[in-house]
Amino acid sequence: MNLRLDSFITKFSGFAVAVTALALCACGNQEPAQNKTTAKQATKQAAELPAEQTAPSKSLVVFYSQTGSTKKVANVFQKARNADVFEIKTATPYPSTYDSTVAAVRVQRESKQWPALANPKADLAKYDTVFLGYPIMFGTFAPPIYSFLDSNDLSGKVVVPFCTYGSGGRKASAAELKTLEPKANVTLAYGISNKRISAEGADSVVSAEVEAFFANLAEGKTEEMLMGGYSEQRPLTAEDSAVFAAATKDYGYLSLKPLSVSTQVVAGTNFLFTCEMKAFGGPATQTNVKIFRPLPGRGEPELIVVEK
Ligand SMILES: Cc1cc2nc3c(=O)[nH]c(=O)nc-3n(C[C@H](O)[C@H](O)[C@H](O)COP(=O)(O)O)c2cc1C
């Protein structure tokens, strides 16, 4: 557990206890007169406490979203932590079609000329935790995030990355963030595919996943620890192949051939396929593909991420 995050969570819990205590005092109906005094005293005592003991450490959700998927996740983070929000806007929006955006981003990446922002500076002074959200573009965070990092100082902040993607990029983008912001405390990242976020009932799925993600953060879980409970990789059975085929039937980005698999039993089963991947006629490389199969009768196998 990192210290700043630990203190963030401890302070948050402390605040919740204080609020609950005040609420209980204020709502009690056994001895109204006495309770009135108690509530008054408690309020006075709370007012005398140092600010950090009476209010949760404030967090800020900073995000960029071109087509709205990341914005949906940003809203979930905002609500879950009652955070303030800063939406990064480019001075000139990207073109409206996917192909022309790809072309524009390619030029930016090749020249490292990051886009000018309409709102370059965020007032970060009063926040110790920044939830930083972005779409994955070209395997890592979208260019406006570089622009934001160039104009703002995240030193000493707890930075919690979250992203949306077509197939993956969560780990790679968080790793790049760690490299670019060595003085920030960059935590585990949350990620979700744009397909899952636009599916029916996505709101409750994302909220539940974000809560589970917070629990993992609070427990100080690392990427390696999240892999706990997976079996050894083994050759594919016909059933594994059927799960892979069902989950990837609409996946058109890259050619994927499953080679072996390991599984983890949760409420359903996680499958981690080791696959041969070919990108745009390029050489074959290996990648992991995570698929979740719900319990029987609860839905079809779902592609969670293609790790790159
Ligand atoms: C220029 C561009 C590049 C992209 N590159 C990737 C990529 O490398 N990997 C991936 O999984 N998704 C990629 N995507 C898909 C986006 O990450 C995905 O649609 C995301 O959810 C968009 O988020 P937004 O709606 O918040 O803008 C790319 C999209 C665009 C427009």
mmCIF file of C-alpha atoms in Angstrom, residues 12-26 46 53-56:
data_model
loop_
_atom_site.group_PDB
_atom_site.id
_atom_site.type_symbol
_atom_site.label_atom_id
_atom_site.label_comp_id
_atom_site.label_asym_id
_atom_site.label_seq_id
_atom_site.Cartn_x
_atom_site.Cartn_y
_atom_site.Cartn_z
ATOM 1 C CA PHE A 12 -12.033 9.204 3.696
ATOM 2 C CA SER A 13 -13.133 6.486 6.159
ATOM 3 C CA GLY A 14 -12.538 8.858 9.087
ATOM 4 C CA PHE A 15 -14.788 11.433 7.484
ATOM 5 C CA ALA A 16 -17.504 8.855 6.867
ATOM 6 C CA VAL A 17 -17.438 7.862 10.562
ATOM 7 C CA ALA A 18 -17.615 11.530 11.643
ATOM 8 C CA VAL A 19 -20.540 12.230 9.318
ATOM 9 C CA THR A 20 -22.370 9.081 10.449
ATOM 10 C CA ALA A 21 -21.819 10.024 14.097
ATOM 11 C CA LEU A 22 -23.200 13.502 13.470
ATOM 12 C CA ALA A 23 -26.146 12.122 11.537
ATOM 13 C CA LEU A 24 -26.970 9.628 14.285
ATOM 14 C CA CYS A 25 -26.825 12.369 16.929
ATOM 15 C CA ALA A 26 -28.983 14.676 14.867
ATOM 16 C CA ALA A 46 -15.876 19.206 14.404
ATOM 17 C CA GLN A 53 -9.898 15.575 9.919
ATOM 18 C CA THR A 54 -13.275 17.076 9.041
ATOM 19 C CA ALA A 55 -13.302 16.734 5.262
ATOM 20 C CA PRO A 56 -12.272 13.955 2.910
#
